[in-house]
PDB file of C-alpha atoms in Angstrom:
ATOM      1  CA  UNK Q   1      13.081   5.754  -7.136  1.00 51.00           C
ATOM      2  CA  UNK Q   2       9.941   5.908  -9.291  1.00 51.00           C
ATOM      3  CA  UNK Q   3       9.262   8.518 -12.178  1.00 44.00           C
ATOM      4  CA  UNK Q   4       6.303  10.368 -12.062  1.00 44.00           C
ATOM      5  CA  UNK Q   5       4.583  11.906 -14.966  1.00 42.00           C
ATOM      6  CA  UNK Q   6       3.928  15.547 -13.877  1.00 40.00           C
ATOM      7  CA  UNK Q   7       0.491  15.550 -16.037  1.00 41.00           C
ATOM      8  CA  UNK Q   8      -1.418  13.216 -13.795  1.00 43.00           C
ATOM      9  CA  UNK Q   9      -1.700  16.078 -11.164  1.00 55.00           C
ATOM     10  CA  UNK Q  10      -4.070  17.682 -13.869  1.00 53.00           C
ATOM     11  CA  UNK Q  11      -6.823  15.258 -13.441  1.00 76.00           C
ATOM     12  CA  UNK Q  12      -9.519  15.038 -10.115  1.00 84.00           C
ATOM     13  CA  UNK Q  13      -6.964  13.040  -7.622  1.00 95.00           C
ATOM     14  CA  UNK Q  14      -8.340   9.130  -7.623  1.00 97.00           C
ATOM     15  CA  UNK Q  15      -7.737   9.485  -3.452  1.00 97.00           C
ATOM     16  CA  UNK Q  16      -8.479  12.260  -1.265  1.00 98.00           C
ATOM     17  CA  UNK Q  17      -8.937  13.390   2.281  1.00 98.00           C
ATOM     18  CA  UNK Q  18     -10.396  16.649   2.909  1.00 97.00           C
ATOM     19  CA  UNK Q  19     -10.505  17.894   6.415  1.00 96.00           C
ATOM     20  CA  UNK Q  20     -10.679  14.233   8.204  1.00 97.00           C
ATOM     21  CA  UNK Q  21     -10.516  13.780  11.822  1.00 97.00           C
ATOM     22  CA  UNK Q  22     -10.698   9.831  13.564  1.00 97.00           C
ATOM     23  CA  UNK Q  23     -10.357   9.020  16.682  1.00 95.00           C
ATOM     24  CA  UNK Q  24     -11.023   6.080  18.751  1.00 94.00           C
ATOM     25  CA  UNK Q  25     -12.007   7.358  22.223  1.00 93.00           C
ATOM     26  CA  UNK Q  26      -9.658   9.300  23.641  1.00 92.00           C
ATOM     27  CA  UNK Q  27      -7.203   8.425  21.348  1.00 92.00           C
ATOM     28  CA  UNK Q  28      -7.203  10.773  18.141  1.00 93.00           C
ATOM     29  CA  UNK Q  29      -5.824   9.446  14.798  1.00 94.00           C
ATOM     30  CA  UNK Q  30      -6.190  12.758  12.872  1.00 95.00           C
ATOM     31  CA  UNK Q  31      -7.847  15.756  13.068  1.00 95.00           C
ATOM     32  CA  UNK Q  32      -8.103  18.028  10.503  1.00 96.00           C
ATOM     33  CA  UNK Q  33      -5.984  15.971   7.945  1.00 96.00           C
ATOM     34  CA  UNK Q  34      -5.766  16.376   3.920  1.00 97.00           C
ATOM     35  CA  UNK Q  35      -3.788  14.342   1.574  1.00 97.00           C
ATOM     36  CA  UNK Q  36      -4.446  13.500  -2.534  1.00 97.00           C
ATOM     37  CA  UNK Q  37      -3.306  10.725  -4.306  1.00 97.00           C
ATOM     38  CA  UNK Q  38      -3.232  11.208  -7.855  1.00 96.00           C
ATOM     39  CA  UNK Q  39      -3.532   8.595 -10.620  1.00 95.00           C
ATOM     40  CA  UNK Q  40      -0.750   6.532 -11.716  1.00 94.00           C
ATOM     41  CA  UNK Q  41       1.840   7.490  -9.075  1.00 95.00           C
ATOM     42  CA  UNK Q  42       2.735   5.347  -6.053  1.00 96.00           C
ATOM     43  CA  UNK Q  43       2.208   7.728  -2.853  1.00 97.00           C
ATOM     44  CA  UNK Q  44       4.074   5.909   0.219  1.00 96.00           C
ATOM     45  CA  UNK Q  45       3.120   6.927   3.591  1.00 95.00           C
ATOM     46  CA  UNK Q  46       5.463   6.986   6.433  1.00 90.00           C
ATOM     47  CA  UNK Q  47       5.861   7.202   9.953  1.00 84.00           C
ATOM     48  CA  UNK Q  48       6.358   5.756  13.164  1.00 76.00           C
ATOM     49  CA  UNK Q  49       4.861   2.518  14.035  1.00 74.00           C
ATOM     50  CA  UNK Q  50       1.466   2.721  16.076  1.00 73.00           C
ATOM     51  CA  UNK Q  51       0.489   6.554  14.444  1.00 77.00           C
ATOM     52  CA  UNK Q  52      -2.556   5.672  12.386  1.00 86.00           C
ATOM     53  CA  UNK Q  53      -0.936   4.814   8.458  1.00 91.00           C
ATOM     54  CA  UNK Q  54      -2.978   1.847   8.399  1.00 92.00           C
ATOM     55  CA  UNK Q  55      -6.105   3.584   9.780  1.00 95.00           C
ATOM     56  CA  UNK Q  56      -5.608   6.228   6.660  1.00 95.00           C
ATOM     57  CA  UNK Q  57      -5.718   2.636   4.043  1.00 96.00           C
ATOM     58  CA  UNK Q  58      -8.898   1.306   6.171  1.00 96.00           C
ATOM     59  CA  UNK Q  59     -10.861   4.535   5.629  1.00 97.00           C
ATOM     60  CA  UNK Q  60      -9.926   4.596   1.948  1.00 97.00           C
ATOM     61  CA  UNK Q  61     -12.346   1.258   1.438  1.00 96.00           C
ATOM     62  CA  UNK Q  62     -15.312   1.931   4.232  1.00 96.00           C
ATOM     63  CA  UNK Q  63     -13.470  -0.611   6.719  1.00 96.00           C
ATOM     64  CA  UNK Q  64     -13.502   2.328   8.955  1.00 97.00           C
ATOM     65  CA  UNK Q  65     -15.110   5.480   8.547  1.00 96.00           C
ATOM     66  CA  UNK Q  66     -14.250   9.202   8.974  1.00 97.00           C
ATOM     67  CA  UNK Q  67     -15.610  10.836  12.556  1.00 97.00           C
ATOM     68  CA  UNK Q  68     -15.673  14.384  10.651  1.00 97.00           C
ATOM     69  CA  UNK Q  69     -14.304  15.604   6.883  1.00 97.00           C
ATOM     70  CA  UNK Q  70     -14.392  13.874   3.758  1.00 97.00           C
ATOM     71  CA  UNK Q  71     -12.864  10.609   2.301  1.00 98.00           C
ATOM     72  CA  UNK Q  72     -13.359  10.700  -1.600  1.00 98.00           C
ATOM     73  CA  UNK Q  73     -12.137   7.416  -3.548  1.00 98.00           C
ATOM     74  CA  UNK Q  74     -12.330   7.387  -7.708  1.00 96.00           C
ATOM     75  CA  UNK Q  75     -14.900  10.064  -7.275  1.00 95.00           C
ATOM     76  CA  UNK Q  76     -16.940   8.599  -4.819  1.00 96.00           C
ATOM     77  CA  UNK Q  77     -17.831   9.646  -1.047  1.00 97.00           C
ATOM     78  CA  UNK Q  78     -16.658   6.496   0.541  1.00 97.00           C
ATOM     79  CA  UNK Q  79     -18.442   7.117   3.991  1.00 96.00           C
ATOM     80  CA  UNK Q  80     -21.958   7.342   1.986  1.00 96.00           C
ATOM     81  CA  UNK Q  81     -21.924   4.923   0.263  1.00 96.00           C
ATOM     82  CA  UNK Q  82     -24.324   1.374   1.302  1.00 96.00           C
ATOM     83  CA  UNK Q  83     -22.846  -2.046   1.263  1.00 95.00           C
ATOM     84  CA  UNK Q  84     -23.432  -2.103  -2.887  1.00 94.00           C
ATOM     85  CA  UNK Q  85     -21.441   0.884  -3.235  1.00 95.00           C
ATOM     86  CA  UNK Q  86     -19.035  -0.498  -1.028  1.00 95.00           C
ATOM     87  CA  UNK Q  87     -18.462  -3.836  -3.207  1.00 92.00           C
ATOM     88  CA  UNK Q  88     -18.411  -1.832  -6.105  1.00 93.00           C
ATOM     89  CA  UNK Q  89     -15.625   0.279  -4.388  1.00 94.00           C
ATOM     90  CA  UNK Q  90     -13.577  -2.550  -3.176  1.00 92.00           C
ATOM     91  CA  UNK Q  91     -14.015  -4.340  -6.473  1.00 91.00           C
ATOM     92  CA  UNK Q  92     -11.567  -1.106  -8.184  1.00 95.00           C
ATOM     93  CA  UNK Q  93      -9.305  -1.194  -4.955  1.00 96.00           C
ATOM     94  CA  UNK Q  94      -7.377  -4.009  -3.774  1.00 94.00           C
ATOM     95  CA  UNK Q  95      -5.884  -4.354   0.010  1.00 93.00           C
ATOM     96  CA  UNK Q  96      -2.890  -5.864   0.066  1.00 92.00           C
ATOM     97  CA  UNK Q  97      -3.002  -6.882   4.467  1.00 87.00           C
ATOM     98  CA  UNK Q  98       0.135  -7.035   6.689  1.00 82.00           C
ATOM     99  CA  UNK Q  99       1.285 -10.431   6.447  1.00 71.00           C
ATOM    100  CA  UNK Q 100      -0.833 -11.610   3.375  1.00 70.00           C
ATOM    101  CA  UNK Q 101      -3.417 -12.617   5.423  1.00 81.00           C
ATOM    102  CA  UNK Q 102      -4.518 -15.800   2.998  1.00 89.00           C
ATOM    103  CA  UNK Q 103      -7.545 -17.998   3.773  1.00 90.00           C
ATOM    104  CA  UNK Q 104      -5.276 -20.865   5.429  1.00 92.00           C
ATOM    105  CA  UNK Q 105      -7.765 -23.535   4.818  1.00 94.00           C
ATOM    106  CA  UNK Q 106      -7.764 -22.608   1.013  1.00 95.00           C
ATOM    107  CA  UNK Q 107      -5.047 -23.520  -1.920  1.00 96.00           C
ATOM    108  CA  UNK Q 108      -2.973 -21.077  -3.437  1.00 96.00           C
ATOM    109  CA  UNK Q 109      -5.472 -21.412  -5.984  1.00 97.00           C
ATOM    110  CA  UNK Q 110      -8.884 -20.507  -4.373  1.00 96.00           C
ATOM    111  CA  UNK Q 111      -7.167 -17.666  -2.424  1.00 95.00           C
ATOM    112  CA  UNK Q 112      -6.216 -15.696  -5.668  1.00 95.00           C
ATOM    113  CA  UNK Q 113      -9.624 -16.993  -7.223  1.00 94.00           C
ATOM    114  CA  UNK Q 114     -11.728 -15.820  -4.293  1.00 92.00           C
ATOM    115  CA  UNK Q 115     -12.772 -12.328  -5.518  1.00 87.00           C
ATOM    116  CA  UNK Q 116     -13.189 -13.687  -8.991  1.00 91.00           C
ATOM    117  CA  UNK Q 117     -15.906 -15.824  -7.937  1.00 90.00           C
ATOM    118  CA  UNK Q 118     -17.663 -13.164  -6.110  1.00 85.00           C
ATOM    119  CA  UNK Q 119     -16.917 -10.371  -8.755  1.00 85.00           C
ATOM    120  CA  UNK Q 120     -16.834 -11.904 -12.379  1.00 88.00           C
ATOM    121  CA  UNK Q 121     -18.751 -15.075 -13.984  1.00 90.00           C
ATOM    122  CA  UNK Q 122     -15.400 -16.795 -14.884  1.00 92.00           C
ATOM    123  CA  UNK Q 123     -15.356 -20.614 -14.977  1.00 94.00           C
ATOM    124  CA  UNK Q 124     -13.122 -22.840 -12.810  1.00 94.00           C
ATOM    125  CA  UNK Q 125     -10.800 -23.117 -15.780  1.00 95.00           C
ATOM    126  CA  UNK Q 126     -10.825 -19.262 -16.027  1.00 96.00           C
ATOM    127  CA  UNK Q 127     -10.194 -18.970 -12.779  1.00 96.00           C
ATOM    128  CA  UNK Q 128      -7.253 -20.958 -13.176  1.00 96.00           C
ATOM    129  CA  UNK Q 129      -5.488 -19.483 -15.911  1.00 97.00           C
ATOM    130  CA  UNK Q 130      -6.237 -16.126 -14.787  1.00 96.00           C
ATOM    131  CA  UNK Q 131      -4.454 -17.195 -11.054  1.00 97.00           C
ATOM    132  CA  UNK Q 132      -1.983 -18.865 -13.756  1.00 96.00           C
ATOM    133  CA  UNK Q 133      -1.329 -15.097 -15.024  1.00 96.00           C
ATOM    134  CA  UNK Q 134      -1.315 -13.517 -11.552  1.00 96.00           C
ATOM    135  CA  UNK Q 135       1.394 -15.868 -10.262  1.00 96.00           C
ATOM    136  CA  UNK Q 136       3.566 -15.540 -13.102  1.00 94.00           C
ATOM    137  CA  UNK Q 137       3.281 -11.401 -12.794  1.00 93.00           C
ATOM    138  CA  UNK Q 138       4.460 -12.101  -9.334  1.00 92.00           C
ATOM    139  CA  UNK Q 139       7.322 -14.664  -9.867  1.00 92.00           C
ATOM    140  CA  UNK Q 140       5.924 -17.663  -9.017  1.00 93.00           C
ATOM    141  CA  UNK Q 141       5.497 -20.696 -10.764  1.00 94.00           C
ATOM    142  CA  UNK Q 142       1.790 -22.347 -11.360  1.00 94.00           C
ATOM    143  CA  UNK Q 143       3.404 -25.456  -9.661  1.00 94.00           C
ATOM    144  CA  UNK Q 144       2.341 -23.600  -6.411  1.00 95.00           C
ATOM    145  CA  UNK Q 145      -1.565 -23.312  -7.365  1.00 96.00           C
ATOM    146  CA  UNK Q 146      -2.190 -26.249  -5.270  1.00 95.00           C
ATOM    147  CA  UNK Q 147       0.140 -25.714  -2.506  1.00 96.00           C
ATOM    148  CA  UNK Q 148      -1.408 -24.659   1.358  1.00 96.00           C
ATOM    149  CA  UNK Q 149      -0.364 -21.326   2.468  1.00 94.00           C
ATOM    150  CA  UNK Q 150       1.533 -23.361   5.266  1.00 93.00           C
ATOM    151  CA  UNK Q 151       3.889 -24.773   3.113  1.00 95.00           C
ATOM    152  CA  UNK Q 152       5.096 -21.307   1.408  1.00 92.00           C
ATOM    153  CA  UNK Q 153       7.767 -19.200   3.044  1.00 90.00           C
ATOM    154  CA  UNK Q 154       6.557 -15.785   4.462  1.00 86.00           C
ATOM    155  CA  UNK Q 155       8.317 -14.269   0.712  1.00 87.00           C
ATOM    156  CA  UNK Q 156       6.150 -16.659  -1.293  1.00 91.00           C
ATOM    157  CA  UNK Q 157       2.928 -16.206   1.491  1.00 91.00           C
ATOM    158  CA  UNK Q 158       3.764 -11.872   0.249  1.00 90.00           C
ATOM    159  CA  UNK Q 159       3.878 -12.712  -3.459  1.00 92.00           C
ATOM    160  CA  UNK Q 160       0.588 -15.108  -3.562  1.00 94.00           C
ATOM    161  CA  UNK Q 161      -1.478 -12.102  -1.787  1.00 93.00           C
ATOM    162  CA  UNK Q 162      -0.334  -9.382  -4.394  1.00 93.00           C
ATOM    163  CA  UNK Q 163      -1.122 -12.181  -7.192  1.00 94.00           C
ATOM    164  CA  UNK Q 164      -4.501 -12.688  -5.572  1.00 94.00           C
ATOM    165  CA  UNK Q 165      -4.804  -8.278  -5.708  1.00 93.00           C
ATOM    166  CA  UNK Q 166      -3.986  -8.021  -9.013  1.00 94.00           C
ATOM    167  CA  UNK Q 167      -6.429 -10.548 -10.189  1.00 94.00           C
ATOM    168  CA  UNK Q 168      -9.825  -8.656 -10.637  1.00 92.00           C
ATOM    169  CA  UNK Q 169      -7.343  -5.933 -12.289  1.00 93.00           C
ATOM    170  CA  UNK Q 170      -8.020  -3.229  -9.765  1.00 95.00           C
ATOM    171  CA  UNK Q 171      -7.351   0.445 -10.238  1.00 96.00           C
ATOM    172  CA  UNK Q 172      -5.562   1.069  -7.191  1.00 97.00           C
ATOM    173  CA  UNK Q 173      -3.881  -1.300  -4.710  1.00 96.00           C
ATOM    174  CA  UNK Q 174      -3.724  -0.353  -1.031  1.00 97.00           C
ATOM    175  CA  UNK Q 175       0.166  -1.933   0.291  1.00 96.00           C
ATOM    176  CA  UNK Q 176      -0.058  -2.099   4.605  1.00 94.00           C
ATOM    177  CA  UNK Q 177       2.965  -2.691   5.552  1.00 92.00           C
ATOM    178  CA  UNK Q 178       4.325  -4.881   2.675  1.00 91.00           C
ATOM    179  CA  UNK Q 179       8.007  -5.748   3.492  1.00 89.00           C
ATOM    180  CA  UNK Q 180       7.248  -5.805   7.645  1.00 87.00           C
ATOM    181  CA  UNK Q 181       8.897  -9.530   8.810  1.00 85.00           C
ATOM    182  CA  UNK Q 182      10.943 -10.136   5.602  1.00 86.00           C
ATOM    183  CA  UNK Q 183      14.651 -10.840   4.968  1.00 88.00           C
ATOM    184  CA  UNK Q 184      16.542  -8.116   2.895  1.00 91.00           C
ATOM    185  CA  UNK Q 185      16.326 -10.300  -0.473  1.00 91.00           C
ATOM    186  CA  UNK Q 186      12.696 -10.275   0.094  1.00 88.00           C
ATOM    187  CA  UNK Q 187      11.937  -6.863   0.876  1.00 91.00           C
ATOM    188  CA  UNK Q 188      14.153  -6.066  -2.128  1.00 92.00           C
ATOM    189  CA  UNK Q 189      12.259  -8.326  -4.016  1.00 90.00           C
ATOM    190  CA  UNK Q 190       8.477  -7.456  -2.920  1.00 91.00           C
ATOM    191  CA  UNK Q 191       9.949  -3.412  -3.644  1.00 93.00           C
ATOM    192  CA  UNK Q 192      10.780  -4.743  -7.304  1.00 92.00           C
ATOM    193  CA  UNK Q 193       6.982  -6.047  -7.546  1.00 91.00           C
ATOM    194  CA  UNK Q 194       5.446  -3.051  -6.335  1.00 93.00           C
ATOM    195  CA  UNK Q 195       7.325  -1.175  -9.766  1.00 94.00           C
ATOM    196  CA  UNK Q 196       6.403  -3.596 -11.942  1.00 91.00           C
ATOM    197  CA  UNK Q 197       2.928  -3.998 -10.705  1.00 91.00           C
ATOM    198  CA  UNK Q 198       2.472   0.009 -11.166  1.00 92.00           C
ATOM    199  CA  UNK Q 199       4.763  -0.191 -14.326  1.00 91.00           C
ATOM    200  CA  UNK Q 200       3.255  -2.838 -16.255  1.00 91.00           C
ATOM    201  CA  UNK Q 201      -0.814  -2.501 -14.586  1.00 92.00           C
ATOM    202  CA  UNK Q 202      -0.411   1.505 -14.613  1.00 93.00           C
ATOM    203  CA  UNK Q 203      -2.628   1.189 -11.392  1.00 95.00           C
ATOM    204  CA  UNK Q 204      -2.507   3.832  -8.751  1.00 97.00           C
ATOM    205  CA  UNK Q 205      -0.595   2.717  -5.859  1.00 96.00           C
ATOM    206  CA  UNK Q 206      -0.624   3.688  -2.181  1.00 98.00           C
ATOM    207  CA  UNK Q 207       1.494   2.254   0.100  1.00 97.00           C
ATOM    208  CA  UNK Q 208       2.123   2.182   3.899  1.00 95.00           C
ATOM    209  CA  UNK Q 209       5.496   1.467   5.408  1.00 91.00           C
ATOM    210  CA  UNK Q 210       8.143   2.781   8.216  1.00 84.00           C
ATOM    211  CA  UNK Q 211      10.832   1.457   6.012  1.00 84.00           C
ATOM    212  CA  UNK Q 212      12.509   4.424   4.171  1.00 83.00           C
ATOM    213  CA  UNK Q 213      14.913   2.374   1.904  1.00 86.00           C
ATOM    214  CA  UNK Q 214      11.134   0.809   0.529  1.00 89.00           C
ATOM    215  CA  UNK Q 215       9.712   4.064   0.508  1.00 90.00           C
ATOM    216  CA  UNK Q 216      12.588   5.469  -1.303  1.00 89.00           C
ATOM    217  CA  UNK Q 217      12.782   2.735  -4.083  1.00 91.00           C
ATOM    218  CA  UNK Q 218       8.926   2.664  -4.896  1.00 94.00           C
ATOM    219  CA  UNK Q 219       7.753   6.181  -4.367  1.00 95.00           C
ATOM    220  CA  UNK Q 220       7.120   8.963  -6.747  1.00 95.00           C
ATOM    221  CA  UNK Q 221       5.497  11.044  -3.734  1.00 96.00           C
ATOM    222  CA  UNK Q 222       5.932  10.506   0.023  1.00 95.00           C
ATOM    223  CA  UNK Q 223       3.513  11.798   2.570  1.00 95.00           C
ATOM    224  CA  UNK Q 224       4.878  11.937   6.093  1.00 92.00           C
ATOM    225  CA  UNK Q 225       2.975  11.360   9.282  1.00 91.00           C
ATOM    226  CA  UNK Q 226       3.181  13.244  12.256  1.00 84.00           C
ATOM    227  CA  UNK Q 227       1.184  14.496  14.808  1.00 84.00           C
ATOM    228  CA  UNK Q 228      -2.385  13.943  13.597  1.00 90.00           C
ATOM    229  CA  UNK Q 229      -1.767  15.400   9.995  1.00 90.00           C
ATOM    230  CA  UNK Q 230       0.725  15.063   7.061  1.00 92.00           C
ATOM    231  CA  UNK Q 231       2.858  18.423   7.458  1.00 86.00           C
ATOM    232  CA  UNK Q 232       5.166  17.002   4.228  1.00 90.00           C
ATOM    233  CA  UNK Q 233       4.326  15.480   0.783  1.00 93.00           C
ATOM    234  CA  UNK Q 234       6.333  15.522  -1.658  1.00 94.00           C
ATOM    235  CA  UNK Q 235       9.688  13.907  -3.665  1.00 91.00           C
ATOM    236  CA  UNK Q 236      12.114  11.713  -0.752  1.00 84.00           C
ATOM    237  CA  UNK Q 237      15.045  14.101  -2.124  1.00 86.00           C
ATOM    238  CA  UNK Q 238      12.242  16.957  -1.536  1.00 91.00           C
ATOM    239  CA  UNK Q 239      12.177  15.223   2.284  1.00 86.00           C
ATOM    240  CA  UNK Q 240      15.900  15.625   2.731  1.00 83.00           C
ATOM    241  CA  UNK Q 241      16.338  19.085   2.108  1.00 86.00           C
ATOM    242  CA  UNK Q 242      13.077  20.347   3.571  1.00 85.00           C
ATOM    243  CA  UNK Q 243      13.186  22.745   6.860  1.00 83.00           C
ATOM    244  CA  UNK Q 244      10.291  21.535   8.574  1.00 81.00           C
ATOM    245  CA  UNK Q 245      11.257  20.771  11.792  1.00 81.00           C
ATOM    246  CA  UNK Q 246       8.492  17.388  12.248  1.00 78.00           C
ATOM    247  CA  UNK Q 247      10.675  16.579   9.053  1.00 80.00           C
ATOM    248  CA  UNK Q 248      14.116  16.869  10.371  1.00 79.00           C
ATOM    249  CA  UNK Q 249      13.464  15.430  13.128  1.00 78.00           C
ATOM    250  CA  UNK Q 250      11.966  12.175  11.577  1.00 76.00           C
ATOM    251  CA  UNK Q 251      14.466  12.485   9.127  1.00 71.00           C
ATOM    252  CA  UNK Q 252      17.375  12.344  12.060  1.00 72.00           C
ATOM    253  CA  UNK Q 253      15.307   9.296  13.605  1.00 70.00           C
ATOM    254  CA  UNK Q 254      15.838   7.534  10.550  1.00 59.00           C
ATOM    255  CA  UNK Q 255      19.186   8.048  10.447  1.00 48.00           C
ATOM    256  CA  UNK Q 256      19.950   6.791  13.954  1.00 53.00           C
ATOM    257  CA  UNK Q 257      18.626   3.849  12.808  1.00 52.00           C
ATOM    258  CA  UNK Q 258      21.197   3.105  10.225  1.00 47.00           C
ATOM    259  CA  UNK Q 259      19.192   4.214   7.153  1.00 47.00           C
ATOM    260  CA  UNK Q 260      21.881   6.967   4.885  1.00 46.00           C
ATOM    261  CA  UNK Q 261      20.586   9.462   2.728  1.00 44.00           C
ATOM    262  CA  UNK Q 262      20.185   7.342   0.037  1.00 45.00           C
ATOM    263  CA  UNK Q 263      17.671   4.963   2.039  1.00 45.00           C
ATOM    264  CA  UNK Q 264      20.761   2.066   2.352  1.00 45.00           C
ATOM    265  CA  UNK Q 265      21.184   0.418   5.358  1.00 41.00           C
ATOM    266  CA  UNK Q 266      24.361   1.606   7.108  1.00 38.00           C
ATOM    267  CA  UNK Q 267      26.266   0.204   9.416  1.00 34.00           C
ATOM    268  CA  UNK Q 268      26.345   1.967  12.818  1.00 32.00           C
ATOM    269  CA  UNK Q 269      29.716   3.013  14.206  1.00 27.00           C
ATOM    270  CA  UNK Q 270      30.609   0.919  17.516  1.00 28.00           C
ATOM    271  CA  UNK Q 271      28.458   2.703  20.850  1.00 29.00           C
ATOM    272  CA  UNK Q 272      26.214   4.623  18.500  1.00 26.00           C
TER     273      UNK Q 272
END
């Protein structure tokens, strides 16, 4: 698991929902829901699928906005702010989508270049070194910089879009579901990025999964969703030994699934 410096909590958080309720129709998201994110740590929030994580990411760029309460990002009210405030936002936080989500009809290249063009004055050889950089903090060779997203596998297609996150050196980096339709070496392998990325970048990192063994490698803080509201944040180990009963009974969910204490994988005893 992650360290986490203790001082950070010191400082204004750098994400923070005060009060929020969203709901679409009859369908509410949250009501009445707080959470903090403070800088330098890697928050993971978790959950079951279909409950609104990725709705709590959205609302922390102005992709969706709060019905009632308060979304604050690096001091900012995000729900205020016009469509300049809203680049300047999204130009210090980078969304890392479910699946990648790369511009198909673009190279390797012009996908991780894409933001630089719209956010710096960098040249095209600029822009090529820098996507140079981004692949090689990633794992991937510049031999790929012309490549189609087509031709990558879906662990390459993962890498490329945090490359193309990291470029514009963001602050924090929004993860939706990073490790959802990989094979164990990947996940394992997109988990290690995540670390270095927060290691080596010291950017704040939030990120939004259902896998605990994820959760449990990259997280200094987990925030747990359930019913409309976060009743637990805090340490995984704080998780396991809390008395919460939304907790527990998440907590026995995941281990029906075959997920042990320690976030492994475990193989299921026959008729379980």
């Amino acid at each position: 698991m992650a360290t986490q410096d203790v001082t950070v909590r010191a400082a204004a958080p750098v994400v923070e929902f005060e009060d929020v309720s969203k709901a679409f129709g009859a369908l509410h998201v949250y009501e009445h829901m707080s959470l903090q994110v403070f800088a330098g740590e890697t928050l993971s929030i978790i959950g079951g699928s279909g409950k609104g994580k990725s709705v709590c990411l959205k609302m922390m760029i102005g992709l969706l906005q709060a019905d009632a309460g308060k979304v604050r990002v690096l001091g900012q009210d995000v729900d205020a702010l016009d469509a300049e405030g809203l680049r300047k936002i999204r130009r210090r936080v980078a969304y890392v989508f479910q699946g990648g989500a790369l511009f198909d009809s673009m190279s390797v290249l012009e996908n991780i270049g894409y933001a630089l063009r719209e956010h710096t004055q960098l040249g095209d050889g600029q822009i090529r070194e820098r996507a140079r950089e981004c692949l090689e903090m990633v794992a991937l060779g510049a031999d790929l910089l012309d490549a189609m997203p087509a031709t990558l596998s879906g662990g390459e297609r993962k890498r490329v879009a945090l490359a193309r996150s990291i470029a514009i050196e963001p602050e924090v980096i929004l993860y939706d579901e990073p490790t959802t339709g990989l094979d164990p070496v990947n996940i394992t392998n997109i988990g290690k990025m995540i670390m270095k990325l927060q290691r080596e970048l010291r950017v704040t990192s939030v990120v939004v999964t259902h896998d605990m063994p994820t959760a449990r490698k990259v997280s200094d803080r987990v925030a747990m969703l359930f019913e409309r509201r976060f009743p637990f944040t805090g340490t995984v180990e704080q998780m396991w030994h809390s008395a919460e009963a939304e907790v527990r009974d998440f907590i026995h969910g995941t281990l029906r699934r075959g997920h042990g204490r320690d976030g492994r994988t475990q193989e299921q005893p026959s008729g379980a």
